[in-house]
Amino acid sequence: RKEFMDCFAEALTREEGTSPLSLIERLCLLSLGADSTWRPLPCDEDDRGYLWALGRLLALSFVYRCPCPLQLSLLVFKCILGVPLRPGDVRQLDPDFWNHRVRPILQPGGADKRQKELATWGMDCLTFISADGSRELRPGGSHISVTEQNKEEYAQLLCEDFLIGPIRPEIGCLIMGFHELVPEDLLSASNLDAEQLRMLICGTNELDVDEWEQNAVTEGPPQVIGWFFDWLRKQSAVGRSKMLAFVTGSSVLPCGWQGLRDPQGRYLPFRIQVEGNATALPSSHTCTNLLVLPPVLDRWELEIRLSKVLEFAGREMLLA
């Protein structure tokens, strides 16, 4: 399962032609937002069926405690939980829109000031329509002027529409697919917030080596194990993710190191054993999150073999 989730996430978000791993049919379902996270793209009726399927897959990831490393926008998980989107979400995800369109109106006297400016410039007054002028924010919104009395409601509706207005049907399909497997009332009873839900479903690729070392269960000469973590500290974020995938089958952590669990939900820590032939390459047992290091006598020799593991133990090599 973990291998499939990793492969799927990579194939769905990778540029076409960069790897032997690919979907049978190229799908353009997601785009990167201003915060470098993925969110649905506007698409036709046929492709919305794929978003429905993606929602089901994310639900399976949640049910089986098997992260799908798609770094989806927090907005997606707020919508899954039914949490209202707030102006503060715009401030976090798109500071320019917040500073130029929302913040000035929310200041004391801001709505009156903006209406006077628009009149001076010979422009239409500010009404309850979307930022691009294509949608009403509420029924009859094009005939409702923004005033000091209703500007809070306007800011709320404007920010929600700016964040998900053009992709409301697409997010709706993803949510319905998710709730087919995880009903909304069951999810509400879990008392998860959007960030916790995102970490459980998508995992985290921020791997702190000091935390990694503190949470590892080790067996064998401490010197060799220390060399491993020293080598790990020299690696890039991608290299650390590859090593995590080599041992656990997944390139991300499900809600921290304590989130490593077996299919029954029992804690299954990252384990290291130093044993076997001193001339062997490091090996792993992903079903038990076990890394086996050879009992080498030299730091340099261990680092060479660990680097070979990162170079040759990828899925592309197995396909070839």
Tab-separated table of C-alpha atoms in Angstrom:
chain	number	residue	atom	x	y	z
A	1	ARG	CA	0.000	0.000	0.000
A	2	LYS	CA	2.699	2.466	0.979
A	3	GLU	CA	4.604	1.822	-2.229
A	4	PHE	CA	1.461	2.353	-4.299
A	5	MET	CA	0.659	5.648	-2.543
A	6	ASP	CA	4.198	6.915	-3.146
A	7	CYS	CA	4.114	5.886	-6.810
A	8	PHE	CA	0.695	7.391	-7.397
A	9	ALA	CA	1.503	10.754	-5.805
A	10	GLU	CA	4.721	11.013	-7.800
A	11	ALA	CA	3.047	10.103	-11.091
A	12	LEU	CA	0.143	12.521	-10.581
A	13	THR	CA	2.302	15.579	-9.840
A	14	ARG	CA	5.469	14.944	-11.860
A	15	GLU	CA	6.191	16.606	-15.179
A	16	GLU	CA	5.513	14.247	-18.070
A	17	GLY	CA	8.437	12.249	-19.423
A	18	THR	CA	10.771	12.587	-16.423
A	19	SER	CA	10.553	8.970	-15.279
A	20	PRO	CA	9.547	5.485	-16.446
A	21	LEU	CA	6.810	5.663	-13.785
A	22	SER	CA	3.660	7.232	-15.227
A	23	LEU	CA	-0.082	6.985	-15.346
A	24	ILE	CA	-1.537	5.113	-18.308
A	25	GLU	CA	-3.457	8.279	-19.150
A	26	ARG	CA	-1.925	11.656	-18.342
A	27	LEU	CA	-4.220	13.552	-15.939
A	28	CYS	CA	-4.099	17.294	-15.281
A	29	LEU	CA	-6.159	17.447	-12.108
A	30	LEU	CA	-3.996	19.540	-9.780
A	31	SER	CA	-2.074	22.811	-9.879
A	32	LEU	CA	0.375	24.456	-7.488
A	33	GLY	CA	-0.964	27.393	-5.497
A	34	ALA	CA	0.893	30.442	-4.221
A	35	ASP	CA	1.877	28.460	-1.090
A	36	SER	CA	3.423	25.643	-3.200
A	37	THR	CA	0.698	23.147	-2.302
A	38	TRP	CA	-1.585	21.323	-4.719
A	39	ARG	CA	-5.249	22.048	-5.318
A	40	PRO	CA	-7.789	20.917	-7.947
A	41	LEU	CA	-7.900	22.536	-11.363
A	42	PRO	CA	-11.138	23.472	-13.155
A	43	CYS	CA	-11.950	20.505	-15.374
A	44	ASP	CA	-14.728	18.972	-17.462
A	45	GLU	CA	-17.352	16.495	-16.301
A	46	ASP	CA	-15.288	13.423	-17.219
A	47	ASP	CA	-12.212	14.511	-15.294
A	48	ARG	CA	-14.310	15.329	-12.229
A	49	GLY	CA	-14.850	11.587	-11.966
A	50	TYR	CA	-11.103	11.226	-11.416
A	51	LEU	CA	-11.308	13.784	-8.603
A	52	TRP	CA	-14.081	11.689	-7.054
A	53	ALA	CA	-11.739	8.701	-7.243
A	54	LEU	CA	-8.914	10.778	-5.734
A	55	GLY	CA	-11.198	11.593	-2.796
A	56	ARG	CA	-11.779	7.864	-2.257
A	57	LEU	CA	-8.049	7.200	-2.399
A	58	LEU	CA	-7.365	9.896	0.221
A	59	ALA	CA	-10.015	8.291	2.428
A	60	LEU	CA	-8.296	4.902	2.060
A	61	SER	CA	-5.026	6.567	3.021
A	62	PHE	CA	-6.716	7.826	6.196
A	63	VAL	CA	-8.399	4.502	7.019
A	64	TYR	CA	-5.279	2.367	6.495
A	65	ARG	CA	-2.850	4.849	8.120
A	66	CYS	CA	-0.918	4.901	4.869
A	67	PRO	CA	0.058	8.451	3.819
A	68	CYS	CA	-0.387	9.561	0.224
A	69	PRO	CA	2.411	12.144	-0.168
A	70	LEU	CA	0.420	14.680	-2.190
A	71	GLN	CA	1.104	17.989	-0.478
A	72	LEU	CA	-2.466	19.197	-0.891
A	73	SER	CA	-3.575	22.660	0.176
A	74	LEU	CA	-4.952	23.088	3.676
A	75	LEU	CA	-8.068	24.479	1.978
A	76	VAL	CA	-8.931	20.987	0.711
A	77	PHE	CA	-8.953	19.570	4.228
A	78	LYS	CA	-10.946	22.468	5.646
A	79	CYS	CA	-13.560	21.758	2.995
A	80	ILE	CA	-13.534	18.015	3.821
A	81	LEU	CA	-14.152	18.902	7.479
A	82	GLY	CA	-16.778	21.503	6.589
A	83	VAL	CA	-14.762	24.277	8.254
A	84	PRO	CA	-15.657	27.760	6.905
A	85	LEU	CA	-12.874	29.533	5.038
A	86	ARG	CA	-11.893	32.848	6.646
A	87	PRO	CA	-10.179	36.054	5.496
A	88	GLY	CA	-7.184	34.865	7.527
A	89	ASP	CA	-6.757	31.991	5.060
A	90	VAL	CA	-6.287	34.499	2.235
A	91	ARG	CA	-3.811	36.452	4.327
A	92	GLN	CA	-1.734	33.296	4.724
A	93	LEU	CA	-2.029	31.932	1.172
A	94	ASP	CA	-2.067	35.114	-0.913
A	95	PRO	CA	-0.734	38.170	0.983
A	96	ASP	CA	-1.046	40.426	-2.083
A	97	PHE	CA	-4.781	39.846	-2.418
A	98	TRP	CA	-5.192	40.361	1.312
A	99	ASN	CA	-3.208	43.617	1.363
A	100	HIS	CA	-4.786	45.170	-1.739
A	101	ARG	CA	-8.392	43.881	-1.787
A	102	VAL	CA	-9.419	42.857	1.707
A	103	ARG	CA	-7.431	44.614	4.401
A	104	PRO	CA	-8.197	48.207	3.265
A	105	ILE	CA	-11.949	47.543	3.408
A	106	LEU	CA	-11.831	45.986	6.886
A	107	GLN	CA	-10.079	49.014	8.366
A	108	PRO	CA	-12.333	51.554	10.199
A	109	GLY	CA	-14.200	53.510	7.538
A	110	GLY	CA	-12.557	51.377	4.856
A	111	ALA	CA	-15.727	50.519	2.914
A	112	ASP	CA	-16.892	54.142	2.727
A	113	LYS	CA	-13.408	55.248	1.673
A	114	ARG	CA	-13.231	52.668	-1.137
A	115	GLN	CA	-16.699	53.600	-2.445
A	116	LYS	CA	-15.712	57.275	-2.586
A	117	GLU	CA	-12.484	56.382	-4.413
A	118	LEU	CA	-14.388	54.344	-7.005
A	119	ALA	CA	-16.861	57.204	-7.550
A	120	THR	CA	-13.991	59.666	-7.995
A	121	TRP	CA	-12.399	57.377	-10.593
A	122	GLY	CA	-15.693	57.074	-12.467
A	123	MET	CA	-15.996	53.339	-11.678
A	124	ASP	CA	-18.970	51.262	-10.527
A	125	CYS	CA	-19.518	50.992	-6.806
A	126	LEU	CA	-18.296	47.933	-4.899
A	127	THR	CA	-20.958	45.215	-4.747
A	128	PHE	CA	-21.218	41.560	-3.691
A	129	ILE	CA	-19.533	40.074	-6.760
A	130	SER	CA	-16.378	37.979	-7.068
A	131	ALA	CA	-12.931	39.490	-7.500
A	132	ASP	CA	-12.952	38.674	-11.230
A	133	GLY	CA	-16.510	39.987	-11.649
A	134	SER	CA	-17.891	36.687	-12.958
A	135	ARG	CA	-19.963	35.471	-9.993
A	136	GLU	CA	-22.354	36.907	-7.420
A	137	LEU	CA	-21.220	36.261	-3.866
A	138	ARG	CA	-24.847	35.976	-2.738
A	139	PRO	CA	-28.203	36.003	-4.545
A	140	GLY	CA	-28.703	39.431	-6.075
A	141	GLY	CA	-25.197	40.383	-5.000
A	142	SER	CA	-24.546	42.554	-8.060
A	143	HIS	CA	-27.208	44.972	-6.748
A	144	ILE	CA	-26.027	45.050	-3.115
A	145	SER	CA	-23.481	47.772	-2.305
A	146	VAL	CA	-20.729	47.129	0.240
A	147	THR	CA	-21.180	49.330	3.313
A	148	GLU	CA	-19.644	49.668	6.743
A	149	GLN	CA	-22.532	47.545	8.061
A	150	ASN	CA	-22.090	44.553	5.722
A	151	LYS	CA	-18.362	44.690	4.925
A	152	GLU	CA	-17.541	41.770	7.286
A	153	GLU	CA	-19.935	39.533	5.375
A	154	TYR	CA	-18.542	40.820	2.082
A	155	ALA	CA	-14.938	40.080	3.123
A	156	GLN	CA	-15.915	36.576	4.252
A	157	LEU	CA	-17.711	35.743	0.994
A	158	LEU	CA	-15.065	37.432	-1.176
A	159	CYS	CA	-12.219	35.474	0.441
A	160	GLU	CA	-14.058	32.158	0.264
A	161	ASP	CA	-14.840	32.722	-3.416
A	162	PHE	CA	-11.283	33.818	-4.179
A	163	LEU	CA	-9.914	30.632	-2.645
A	164	ILE	CA	-12.305	28.038	-4.060
A	165	GLY	CA	-14.922	29.822	-6.200
A	166	PRO	CA	-13.575	28.732	-9.623
A	167	ILE	CA	-13.060	25.146	-8.430
A	168	ARG	CA	-16.093	24.641	-6.188
A	169	PRO	CA	-17.524	21.761	-8.311
A	170	GLU	CA	-14.116	20.032	-8.451
A	171	ILE	CA	-13.572	20.247	-4.687
A	172	GLY	CA	-17.152	19.070	-4.207
A	173	CYS	CA	-16.421	15.899	-6.216
A	174	LEU	CA	-13.280	15.194	-4.188
A	175	ILE	CA	-15.181	15.682	-0.910
A	176	MET	CA	-18.050	13.404	-1.971
A	177	GLY	CA	-15.559	10.695	-2.921
A	178	PHE	CA	-13.872	11.028	0.481
A	179	HIS	CA	-17.138	10.852	2.429
A	180	GLU	CA	-18.209	7.705	0.569
A	181	LEU	CA	-15.632	5.842	2.670
A	182	VAL	CA	-15.330	8.120	5.710
A	183	PRO	CA	-18.760	9.575	6.555
A	184	GLU	CA	-18.859	13.200	7.618
A	185	ASP	CA	-20.324	12.455	11.073
A	186	LEU	CA	-17.582	9.907	11.782
A	187	LEU	CA	-14.915	12.433	10.802
A	188	SER	CA	-16.523	15.115	12.977
A	189	ALA	CA	-16.426	12.773	15.964
A	190	SER	CA	-12.633	12.462	15.613
A	191	ASN	CA	-12.190	16.147	16.616
A	192	LEU	CA	-9.357	16.559	14.111
A	193	ASP	CA	-8.486	19.998	12.805
A	194	ALA	CA	-7.522	20.574	9.153
A	195	GLU	CA	-3.767	20.464	9.778
A	196	GLN	CA	-3.989	17.207	11.729
A	197	LEU	CA	-6.130	15.653	9.005
A	198	ARG	CA	-3.669	16.752	6.336
A	199	MET	CA	-0.753	15.200	8.222
A	200	LEU	CA	-2.627	11.913	8.702
A	201	ILE	CA	-3.528	11.707	5.011
A	202	CYS	CA	-0.523	13.298	3.298
A	203	GLY	CA	2.171	12.863	5.931
A	204	THR	CA	5.061	15.250	6.431
A	205	ASN	CA	8.334	15.351	4.502
A	206	GLU	CA	10.094	17.545	7.088
A	207	LEU	CA	12.491	14.999	8.571
A	208	ASP	CA	14.548	16.246	11.495
A	209	VAL	CA	17.515	13.879	11.928
A	210	ASP	CA	17.851	14.584	15.659
A	211	GLU	CA	14.213	13.531	16.176
A	212	TRP	CA	14.799	10.575	13.861
A	213	GLU	CA	17.707	9.412	16.016
A	214	GLN	CA	15.803	9.935	19.283
A	215	ASN	CA	12.851	7.853	18.087
A	216	ALA	CA	14.849	5.029	16.485
A	217	VAL	CA	15.055	1.644	18.211
A	218	THR	CA	18.595	0.345	17.710
A	219	GLU	CA	20.488	-2.893	18.184
A	220	GLY	CA	24.220	-3.286	17.635
A	221	PRO	CA	27.432	-1.259	17.903
A	222	PRO	CA	26.514	2.382	18.744
A	223	GLN	CA	29.459	3.616	16.649
A	224	VAL	CA	28.039	2.229	13.383
A	225	ILE	CA	24.576	3.571	14.196
A	226	GLY	CA	26.071	6.968	14.970
A	227	TRP	CA	27.857	6.948	11.599
A	228	PHE	CA	24.514	6.314	9.905
A	229	PHE	CA	22.881	9.365	11.482
A	230	ASP	CA	25.961	11.505	10.824
A	231	TRP	CA	25.686	10.527	7.147
A	232	LEU	CA	21.963	11.249	7.184
A	233	ARG	CA	22.586	14.795	8.434
A	234	LYS	CA	24.673	15.469	5.303
A	235	GLN	CA	21.850	14.460	2.970
A	236	SER	CA	19.348	16.734	1.273
A	237	ALA	CA	15.645	16.619	2.102
A	238	VAL	CA	15.152	14.403	-0.959
A	239	GLY	CA	17.903	12.031	0.177
A	240	ARG	CA	16.348	11.693	3.629
A	241	SER	CA	12.942	10.983	2.098
A	242	LYS	CA	14.495	8.290	-0.100
A	243	MET	CA	16.106	6.627	2.893
A	244	LEU	CA	12.818	6.732	4.800
A	245	ALA	CA	11.076	5.129	1.799
A	246	PHE	CA	13.817	2.475	1.539
A	247	VAL	CA	13.107	1.363	5.115
A	248	THR	CA	9.380	2.035	5.620
A	249	GLY	CA	8.001	2.004	2.061
A	250	SER	CA	6.773	5.615	2.361
A	251	SER	CA	8.706	8.830	1.684
A	252	VAL	CA	6.721	10.781	4.307
A	253	LEU	CA	5.884	10.411	7.979
A	254	PRO	CA	2.264	9.995	9.060
A	255	CYS	CA	1.909	12.655	11.750
A	256	GLY	CA	5.417	12.379	13.200
A	257	TRP	CA	7.532	9.428	14.276
A	258	GLN	CA	4.860	8.168	16.668
A	259	GLY	CA	2.583	7.857	13.627
A	260	LEU	CA	4.519	4.853	12.296
A	261	ARG	CA	1.978	2.061	12.750
A	262	ASP	CA	1.194	-1.380	11.417
A	263	PRO	CA	-2.159	-2.054	9.651
A	264	GLN	CA	-3.757	-2.804	13.043
A	265	GLY	CA	-2.710	0.577	14.444
A	266	ARG	CA	0.067	-0.722	16.702
A	267	TYR	CA	3.203	1.390	17.066
A	268	LEU	CA	5.937	0.192	14.697
A	269	PRO	CA	9.075	2.313	15.269
A	270	PHE	CA	11.945	2.898	12.874
A	271	ARG	CA	14.439	0.151	13.788
A	272	ILE	CA	18.150	-0.328	13.062
A	273	GLN	CA	20.110	-3.545	13.469
A	274	VAL	CA	23.834	-3.915	12.839
A	275	GLU	CA	24.474	-7.510	11.820
A	276	GLY	CA	25.456	-9.860	8.994
A	277	ASN	CA	28.347	-9.740	6.542
A	278	ALA	CA	30.689	-6.759	6.865
A	279	THR	CA	30.991	-6.563	3.067
A	280	ALA	CA	27.215	-6.460	2.387
A	281	LEU	CA	25.140	-3.456	1.372
A	282	PRO	CA	22.550	-2.105	3.826
A	283	SER	CA	19.170	-3.827	3.465
A	284	SER	CA	15.679	-3.240	4.767
A	285	HIS	CA	12.412	-4.961	5.731
A	286	THR	CA	9.631	-2.470	5.039
A	287	CYS	CA	6.944	-4.591	6.726
A	288	THR	CA	8.703	-4.019	10.076
A	289	ASN	CA	10.421	-0.643	9.371
A	290	LEU	CA	13.798	-2.327	9.853
A	291	LEU	CA	17.130	-1.117	8.444
A	292	VAL	CA	19.981	-3.650	8.567
A	293	LEU	CA	23.470	-2.114	8.500
A	294	PRO	CA	26.618	-4.175	7.887
A	295	PRO	CA	29.109	-4.265	10.793
A	296	VAL	CA	31.719	-2.165	8.983
A	297	LEU	CA	34.861	-0.954	10.733
A	298	ASP	CA	35.172	2.306	8.825
A	299	ARG	CA	32.838	5.346	8.616
A	300	TRP	CA	33.849	6.049	5.011
A	301	GLU	CA	32.959	2.493	3.945
A	302	LEU	CA	29.465	2.775	5.460
A	303	GLU	CA	28.842	6.135	3.779
A	304	ILE	CA	29.790	4.721	0.359
A	305	ARG	CA	27.335	1.848	0.770
A	306	LEU	CA	24.538	4.054	2.043
A	307	SER	CA	25.026	6.340	-0.962
A	308	LYS	CA	24.795	3.307	-3.256
A	309	VAL	CA	21.491	2.393	-1.617
A	310	LEU	CA	20.070	5.838	-2.447
A	311	GLU	CA	21.383	5.609	-5.989
A	312	PHE	CA	20.263	2.101	-6.889
A	313	ALA	CA	17.338	1.173	-4.623
A	314	GLY	CA	14.731	3.365	-6.350
A	315	ARG	CA	11.584	2.206	-8.072
A	316	GLU	CA	12.957	3.181	-11.480
A	317	MET	CA	15.730	0.601	-11.115
A	318	LEU	CA	13.225	-2.118	-10.234
A	319	LEU	CA	11.174	-1.320	-13.310
A	320	ALA	CA	14.230	-1.367	-15.525
